[in-house]
Amino acid sequence: GKRQYNRDFLLGFQFMPACV
Amino acid sequence: QEIVSPEDYIKHPLQNRWALWFFKNDKSKTWQANLRLISKFDTVEDFWALYNHIQLSSNLMSGCDYCLFKDGIEPMWEDERNKRGGRWLITLSKQQRRADLDRFWLETLLCLVGEAFDDHSDDVCGAVVNVRAKGDKISIWTTDFENKDAIVHIGQVYKDRLGVPPKVIIGYQSHTDTATKSGSTTKNKFVV
């Protein structure tokens, strides 16, 4: 299957601290 | 000992790698020379790192474009994956630059990187925002104007995601028709 991400999931990452 | 889940340190991979392009209208240069690749990304985290770093569309000078295309597809009609394709076109009024342009473009980007069109996402080549004094435009480009099922599904999902009211019609036009049009409007192959 495809890696689908819905909008709320994606928006949740907008201001996450960058990965180490 | 602290247990760290992979969720905390592995970036979230996207289905596709995407390339963001920027077009700046400099009349002393050729169209292709005005088109620059900004960056590519293939994770959710790297998408936001890029998006948060660049200007909003509404801050760009008139004549500029952003284009987000799958890696390997150039944002022009001539590309092998575009030449038999077309676009769902959203035309914005001048007033909508303040109210809708940035919101619509972000929603468009989220549709693409999140693969919002299910199996028909394979038909998507990319999306373009044109910032223009006479009215801005946003479009989603697909690969084949004869793939009716894919195009209509993409159009329905896209219209819904943008929150376009049902009574407002959006149209899909082939690039061939756009390139050879004689007047200011191109005929629609499909509408939703």
PDB file of C-alpha atoms in Angstrom:
ATOM      1  CA  GLY A   1       0.000   0.000   0.000  1.00  0.00           C
ATOM      2  CA  LYS A   2       0.842   3.647  -0.210  1.00  0.00           C
ATOM      3  CA  ARG A   3       2.281   5.723   2.605  1.00  0.00           C
ATOM      4  CA  GLN A   4      -0.702   8.015   3.034  1.00  0.00           C
ATOM      5  CA  TYR A   5      -0.748  10.735   5.680  1.00  0.00           C
ATOM      6  CA  ASN A   6      -3.858  12.752   6.463  1.00  0.00           C
ATOM      7  CA  ARG A   7      -3.708  16.513   6.919  1.00  0.00           C
ATOM      8  CA  ASP A   8      -3.948  16.556  10.728  1.00  0.00           C
ATOM      9  CA  PHE A   9      -1.123  14.044  11.032  1.00  0.00           C
ATOM     10  CA  LEU A  10       1.061  16.109   8.703  1.00  0.00           C
ATOM     11  CA  LEU A  11       0.176  19.406  10.403  1.00  0.00           C
ATOM     12  CA  GLY A  12       1.167  17.873  13.730  1.00  0.00           C
ATOM     13  CA  PHE A  13       4.784  17.852  12.572  1.00  0.00           C
ATOM     14  CA  GLN A  14       5.015  21.465  11.411  1.00  0.00           C
ATOM     15  CA  PHE A  15       6.603  22.823  14.564  1.00  0.00           C
ATOM     16  CA  MET A  16       8.162  19.648  15.975  1.00  0.00           C
ATOM     17  CA  PRO A  17      11.798  19.974  17.018  1.00  0.00           C
ATOM     18  CA  ALA A  18      14.099  18.499  14.378  1.00  0.00           C
ATOM     19  CA  CYS A  19      15.146  14.868  14.704  1.00  0.00           C
ATOM     20  CA  VAL A  20      18.562  14.322  16.268  1.00  0.00           C
TER      21      VAL A  20
ATOM     22  CA  GLN B   1      17.121   3.023  31.385  1.00  0.00           C
ATOM     23  CA  GLU B   2      14.938   5.056  29.077  1.00  0.00           C
ATOM     24  CA  ILE B   3      13.267   3.213  26.245  1.00  0.00           C
ATOM     25  CA  VAL B   4      13.134   5.273  23.069  1.00  0.00           C
ATOM     26  CA  SER B   5      10.648   4.260  20.438  1.00  0.00           C
ATOM     27  CA  PRO B   6      11.676   4.445  16.766  1.00  0.00           C
ATOM     28  CA  GLU B   7       8.817   6.943  16.389  1.00  0.00           C
ATOM     29  CA  ASP B   8      11.020   9.410  18.278  1.00  0.00           C
ATOM     30  CA  TYR B   9      14.065   9.299  16.060  1.00  0.00           C
ATOM     31  CA  ILE B  10      13.123   7.990  12.617  1.00  0.00           C
ATOM     32  CA  LYS B  11      11.798  10.564  10.196  1.00  0.00           C
ATOM     33  CA  HIS B  12       8.494   9.712   8.558  1.00  0.00           C
ATOM     34  CA  PRO B  13       9.140   8.651   4.972  1.00  0.00           C
ATOM     35  CA  LEU B  14       6.881   9.903   2.191  1.00  0.00           C
ATOM     36  CA  GLN B  15       5.664   7.671  -0.613  1.00  0.00           C
ATOM     37  CA  ASN B  16       7.525   9.870  -3.101  1.00  0.00           C
ATOM     38  CA  ARG B  17      10.557  12.134  -3.184  1.00  0.00           C
ATOM     39  CA  TRP B  18       9.473  15.656  -4.158  1.00  0.00           C
ATOM     40  CA  ALA B  19      11.300  18.599  -5.703  1.00  0.00           C
ATOM     41  CA  LEU B  20      10.363  22.213  -5.015  1.00  0.00           C
ATOM     42  CA  TRP B  21      11.061  24.646  -7.854  1.00  0.00           C
ATOM     43  CA  PHE B  22      10.944  28.441  -7.932  1.00  0.00           C
ATOM     44  CA  PHE B  23      10.258  30.550 -11.007  1.00  0.00           C
ATOM     45  CA  LYS B  24      11.118  34.243 -11.058  1.00  0.00           C
ATOM     46  CA  ASN B  25      10.062  36.282 -14.045  1.00  0.00           C
ATOM     47  CA  ASP B  26      13.171  37.995 -15.413  1.00  0.00           C
ATOM     48  CA  LYS B  27      12.398  39.062 -18.958  1.00  0.00           C
ATOM     49  CA  SER B  28      16.106  39.300 -19.853  1.00  0.00           C
ATOM     50  CA  LYS B  29      16.416  35.524 -19.418  1.00  0.00           C
ATOM     51  CA  THR B  30      14.820  32.504 -21.057  1.00  0.00           C
ATOM     52  CA  TRP B  31      11.869  30.780 -19.382  1.00  0.00           C
ATOM     53  CA  GLN B  32      14.048  27.792 -18.465  1.00  0.00           C
ATOM     54  CA  ALA B  33      16.810  30.002 -17.023  1.00  0.00           C
ATOM     55  CA  ASN B  34      14.235  31.581 -14.713  1.00  0.00           C
ATOM     56  CA  LEU B  35      13.283  28.210 -13.263  1.00  0.00           C
ATOM     57  CA  ARG B  36      15.398  27.063 -10.314  1.00  0.00           C
ATOM     58  CA  LEU B  37      15.321  23.881  -8.256  1.00  0.00           C
ATOM     59  CA  ILE B  38      15.219  24.861  -4.578  1.00  0.00           C
ATOM     60  CA  SER B  39      15.421  21.508  -2.812  1.00  0.00           C
ATOM     61  CA  LYS B  40      14.207  17.912  -2.660  1.00  0.00           C
ATOM     62  CA  PHE B  41      12.756  16.032   0.295  1.00  0.00           C
ATOM     63  CA  ASP B  42      11.250  12.641   1.042  1.00  0.00           C
ATOM     64  CA  THR B  43      10.155  12.799   4.691  1.00  0.00           C
ATOM     65  CA  VAL B  44       7.420  14.628   6.566  1.00  0.00           C
ATOM     66  CA  GLU B  45      10.014  16.371   8.738  1.00  0.00           C
ATOM     67  CA  ASP B  46      12.087  17.591   5.784  1.00  0.00           C
ATOM     68  CA  PHE B  47       8.953  18.854   4.033  1.00  0.00           C
ATOM     69  CA  TRP B  48       8.210  21.132   6.990  1.00  0.00           C
ATOM     70  CA  ALA B  49      11.844  22.200   7.364  1.00  0.00           C
ATOM     71  CA  LEU B  50      11.670  23.482   3.785  1.00  0.00           C
ATOM     72  CA  TYR B  51       8.148  24.902   3.973  1.00  0.00           C
ATOM     73  CA  ASN B  52       8.852  26.805   7.200  1.00  0.00           C
ATOM     74  CA  HIS B  53      12.051  28.242   5.707  1.00  0.00           C
ATOM     75  CA  ILE B  54      10.661  29.801   2.534  1.00  0.00           C
ATOM     76  CA  GLN B  55       8.402  32.751   1.813  1.00  0.00           C
ATOM     77  CA  LEU B  56       4.664  32.326   1.700  1.00  0.00           C
ATOM     78  CA  SER B  57       3.245  32.586  -1.816  1.00  0.00           C
ATOM     79  CA  SER B  58       1.416  35.796  -0.869  1.00  0.00           C
ATOM     80  CA  ASN B  59       4.800  37.447  -0.165  1.00  0.00           C
ATOM     81  CA  LEU B  60       6.267  36.612  -3.583  1.00  0.00           C
ATOM     82  CA  MET B  61       6.599  39.214  -6.324  1.00  0.00           C
ATOM     83  CA  SER B  62       4.098  39.107  -9.105  1.00  0.00           C
ATOM     84  CA  GLY B  63       5.280  36.793 -11.879  1.00  0.00           C
ATOM     85  CA  CYS B  64       6.778  34.215  -9.494  1.00  0.00           C
ATOM     86  CA  ASP B  65       5.751  30.548  -9.191  1.00  0.00           C
ATOM     87  CA  TYR B  66       6.393  27.695  -6.817  1.00  0.00           C
ATOM     88  CA  CYS B  67       6.194  24.223  -8.347  1.00  0.00           C
ATOM     89  CA  LEU B  68       6.230  20.983  -6.366  1.00  0.00           C
ATOM     90  CA  PHE B  69       6.804  17.952  -8.584  1.00  0.00           C
ATOM     91  CA  LYS B  70       7.710  14.333  -8.084  1.00  0.00           C
ATOM     92  CA  ASP B  71      11.455  13.828  -8.371  1.00  0.00           C
ATOM     93  CA  GLY B  72      12.329  13.237 -12.011  1.00  0.00           C
ATOM     94  CA  ILE B  73       9.441  15.243 -13.476  1.00  0.00           C
ATOM     95  CA  GLU B  74      10.305  18.760 -14.633  1.00  0.00           C
ATOM     96  CA  PRO B  75       7.590  21.386 -14.049  1.00  0.00           C
ATOM     97  CA  MET B  76       6.942  22.030 -17.735  1.00  0.00           C
ATOM     98  CA  TRP B  77       4.534  20.808 -20.398  1.00  0.00           C
ATOM     99  CA  GLU B  78       7.372  19.252 -22.398  1.00  0.00           C
ATOM    100  CA  ASP B  79       8.291  16.654 -19.769  1.00  0.00           C
ATOM    101  CA  GLU B  80       7.461  13.107 -20.861  1.00  0.00           C
ATOM    102  CA  ARG B  81       5.138  12.679 -17.851  1.00  0.00           C
ATOM    103  CA  ASN B  82       3.327  15.990 -18.497  1.00  0.00           C
ATOM    104  CA  LYS B  83       2.986  16.238 -22.265  1.00  0.00           C
ATOM    105  CA  ARG B  84      -0.196  14.173 -22.482  1.00  0.00           C
ATOM    106  CA  GLY B  85      -1.487  15.568 -19.202  1.00  0.00           C
ATOM    107  CA  GLY B  86      -3.416  18.491 -17.859  1.00  0.00           C
ATOM    108  CA  ARG B  87      -4.354  20.334 -14.703  1.00  0.00           C
ATOM    109  CA  TRP B  88      -7.114  20.988 -12.239  1.00  0.00           C
ATOM    110  CA  LEU B  89      -7.100  24.775 -12.133  1.00  0.00           C
ATOM    111  CA  ILE B  90      -8.115  26.976  -9.230  1.00  0.00           C
ATOM    112  CA  THR B  91      -8.327  30.648 -10.205  1.00  0.00           C
ATOM    113  CA  LEU B  92      -8.350  33.138  -7.377  1.00  0.00           C
ATOM    114  CA  SER B  93      -9.730  36.646  -7.329  1.00  0.00           C
ATOM    115  CA  LYS B  94      -7.447  39.486  -6.230  1.00  0.00           C
ATOM    116  CA  GLN B  95      -9.196  39.541  -2.860  1.00  0.00           C
ATOM    117  CA  GLN B  96      -8.429  35.850  -2.342  1.00  0.00           C
ATOM    118  CA  ARG B  97      -4.661  36.465  -2.147  1.00  0.00           C
ATOM    119  CA  ARG B  98      -5.098  37.658   1.424  1.00  0.00           C
ATOM    120  CA  ALA B  99      -7.836  35.230   2.409  1.00  0.00           C
ATOM    121  CA  ASP B 100      -7.101  31.987   0.583  1.00  0.00           C
ATOM    122  CA  LEU B 101      -3.850  31.814  -1.404  1.00  0.00           C
ATOM    123  CA  ASP B 102      -1.483  30.549   1.299  1.00  0.00           C
ATOM    124  CA  ARG B 103      -4.126  28.295   2.842  1.00  0.00           C
ATOM    125  CA  PHE B 104      -5.025  26.739  -0.544  1.00  0.00           C
ATOM    126  CA  TRP B 105      -1.371  26.231  -1.527  1.00  0.00           C
ATOM    127  CA  LEU B 106      -0.514  24.543   1.790  1.00  0.00           C
ATOM    128  CA  GLU B 107      -3.573  22.307   1.449  1.00  0.00           C
ATOM    129  CA  THR B 108      -2.421  21.444  -2.078  1.00  0.00           C
ATOM    130  CA  LEU B 109       1.042  20.514  -0.783  1.00  0.00           C
ATOM    131  CA  LEU B 110      -0.451  18.363   1.981  1.00  0.00           C
ATOM    132  CA  CYS B 111      -2.631  16.553  -0.581  1.00  0.00           C
ATOM    133  CA  LEU B 112       0.455  15.749  -2.643  1.00  0.00           C
ATOM    134  CA  VAL B 113       2.943  14.679   0.013  1.00  0.00           C
ATOM    135  CA  GLY B 114       0.244  12.809   1.965  1.00  0.00           C
ATOM    136  CA  GLU B 115      -0.928  10.958  -1.195  1.00  0.00           C
ATOM    137  CA  ALA B 116      -4.509  12.102  -0.602  1.00  0.00           C
ATOM    138  CA  PHE B 117      -5.843  10.697  -3.872  1.00  0.00           C
ATOM    139  CA  ASP B 118      -5.429   7.035  -2.945  1.00  0.00           C
ATOM    140  CA  ASP B 119      -4.407   4.807  -5.874  1.00  0.00           C
ATOM    141  CA  HIS B 120      -4.997   7.698  -8.256  1.00  0.00           C
ATOM    142  CA  SER B 121      -2.106   9.575  -6.612  1.00  0.00           C
ATOM    143  CA  ASP B 122       0.091   7.811  -9.181  1.00  0.00           C
ATOM    144  CA  ASP B 123      -1.467  10.046 -11.839  1.00  0.00           C
ATOM    145  CA  VAL B 124      -0.323  13.186 -10.022  1.00  0.00           C
ATOM    146  CA  CYS B 125       2.815  14.834 -11.413  1.00  0.00           C
ATOM    147  CA  GLY B 126       2.899  17.951  -9.257  1.00  0.00           C
ATOM    148  CA  ALA B 127       1.323  21.285  -8.441  1.00  0.00           C
ATOM    149  CA  VAL B 128       1.971  24.908  -9.311  1.00  0.00           C
ATOM    150  CA  VAL B 129       1.107  28.249  -7.746  1.00  0.00           C
ATOM    151  CA  ASN B 130       1.323  31.263 -10.073  1.00  0.00           C
ATOM    152  CA  VAL B 131       1.416  34.651  -8.314  1.00  0.00           C
ATOM    153  CA  ARG B 132       0.006  37.202 -10.716  1.00  0.00           C
ATOM    154  CA  ALA B 133      -1.290  40.773 -10.380  1.00  0.00           C
ATOM    155  CA  LYS B 134      -4.407  39.966 -12.380  1.00  0.00           C
ATOM    156  CA  GLY B 135      -5.266  36.989 -10.162  1.00  0.00           C
ATOM    157  CA  ASP B 136      -3.334  34.073  -8.679  1.00  0.00           C
ATOM    158  CA  LYS B 137      -3.703  30.456  -9.849  1.00  0.00           C
ATOM    159  CA  ILE B 138      -3.101  27.096  -8.222  1.00  0.00           C
ATOM    160  CA  SER B 139      -3.159  23.853 -10.161  1.00  0.00           C
ATOM    161  CA  ILE B 140      -2.588  20.135  -9.721  1.00  0.00           C
ATOM    162  CA  TRP B 141      -0.987  18.527 -12.761  1.00  0.00           C
ATOM    163  CA  THR B 142      -1.766  14.953 -13.770  1.00  0.00           C
ATOM    164  CA  THR B 143      -0.086  12.757 -16.325  1.00  0.00           C
ATOM    165  CA  ASP B 144      -2.789  11.770 -18.827  1.00  0.00           C
ATOM    166  CA  PHE B 145      -5.909  13.725 -19.771  1.00  0.00           C
ATOM    167  CA  GLU B 146      -7.542  10.505 -20.940  1.00  0.00           C
ATOM    168  CA  ASN B 147      -7.480   8.906 -17.464  1.00  0.00           C
ATOM    169  CA  LYS B 148     -10.967  10.103 -16.632  1.00  0.00           C
ATOM    170  CA  ASP B 149     -11.490   8.020 -13.464  1.00  0.00           C
ATOM    171  CA  ALA B 150      -8.249   9.208 -11.908  1.00  0.00           C
ATOM    172  CA  ILE B 151      -8.777  12.843 -12.906  1.00  0.00           C
ATOM    173  CA  VAL B 152     -12.348  13.023 -11.604  1.00  0.00           C
ATOM    174  CA  HIS B 153     -11.405  11.326  -8.314  1.00  0.00           C
ATOM    175  CA  ILE B 154      -8.491  13.734  -7.845  1.00  0.00           C
ATOM    176  CA  GLY B 155     -10.733  16.697  -8.657  1.00  0.00           C
ATOM    177  CA  GLN B 156     -13.442  15.658  -6.208  1.00  0.00           C
ATOM    178  CA  VAL B 157     -11.023  15.058  -3.339  1.00  0.00           C
ATOM    179  CA  TYR B 158      -9.133  18.277  -4.102  1.00  0.00           C
ATOM    180  CA  LYS B 159     -12.260  20.420  -4.243  1.00  0.00           C
ATOM    181  CA  ASP B 160     -13.406  18.950  -0.939  1.00  0.00           C
ATOM    182  CA  ARG B 161     -10.019  19.490   0.711  1.00  0.00           C
ATOM    183  CA  LEU B 162      -9.962  23.148  -0.366  1.00  0.00           C
ATOM    184  CA  GLY B 163     -13.484  23.623   0.957  1.00  0.00           C
ATOM    185  CA  VAL B 164     -14.734  24.914  -2.398  1.00  0.00           C
ATOM    186  CA  PRO B 165     -18.546  25.166  -2.159  1.00  0.00           C
ATOM    187  CA  PRO B 166     -20.438  22.523  -4.236  1.00  0.00           C
ATOM    188  CA  LYS B 167     -22.037  25.208  -6.414  1.00  0.00           C
ATOM    189  CA  VAL B 168     -18.622  26.477  -7.527  1.00  0.00           C
ATOM    190  CA  ILE B 169     -17.317  24.507 -10.504  1.00  0.00           C
ATOM    191  CA  ILE B 170     -13.619  23.792 -11.021  1.00  0.00           C
ATOM    192  CA  GLY B 171     -12.264  22.655 -14.373  1.00  0.00           C
ATOM    193  CA  TYR B 172      -9.575  20.342 -15.752  1.00  0.00           C
ATOM    194  CA  GLN B 173      -7.773  21.382 -18.911  1.00  0.00           C
ATOM    195  CA  SER B 174      -5.227  19.563 -21.042  1.00  0.00           C
ATOM    196  CA  HIS B 175      -1.825  21.239 -21.440  1.00  0.00           C
ATOM    197  CA  THR B 176      -2.195  20.881 -25.212  1.00  0.00           C
ATOM    198  CA  ASP B 177      -5.378  22.957 -25.122  1.00  0.00           C
ATOM    199  CA  THR B 178      -3.766  25.511 -22.785  1.00  0.00           C
ATOM    200  CA  ALA B 179      -0.739  25.803 -25.095  1.00  0.00           C
ATOM    201  CA  THR B 180      -2.774  26.229 -28.277  1.00  0.00           C
ATOM    202  CA  LYS B 181      -5.681  28.337 -26.985  1.00  0.00           C
ATOM    203  CA  SER B 182      -6.488  31.449 -28.973  1.00  0.00           C
ATOM    204  CA  GLY B 183      -8.473  33.431 -26.404  1.00  0.00           C
ATOM    205  CA  SER B 184      -7.984  33.919 -22.697  1.00  0.00           C
ATOM    206  CA  THR B 185      -9.857  30.797 -21.594  1.00  0.00           C
ATOM    207  CA  THR B 186      -9.182  27.121 -22.187  1.00  0.00           C
ATOM    208  CA  LYS B 187     -12.005  24.650 -22.584  1.00  0.00           C
ATOM    209  CA  ASN B 188     -12.564  22.235 -19.729  1.00  0.00           C
ATOM    210  CA  LYS B 189     -12.187  18.514 -20.386  1.00  0.00           C
ATOM    211  CA  PHE B 190     -13.753  17.701 -17.009  1.00  0.00           C
ATOM    212  CA  VAL B 191     -15.476  19.642 -14.255  1.00  0.00           C
ATOM    213  CA  VAL B 192     -16.368  18.841 -10.647  1.00  0.00           C
TER     214      VAL B 192
END
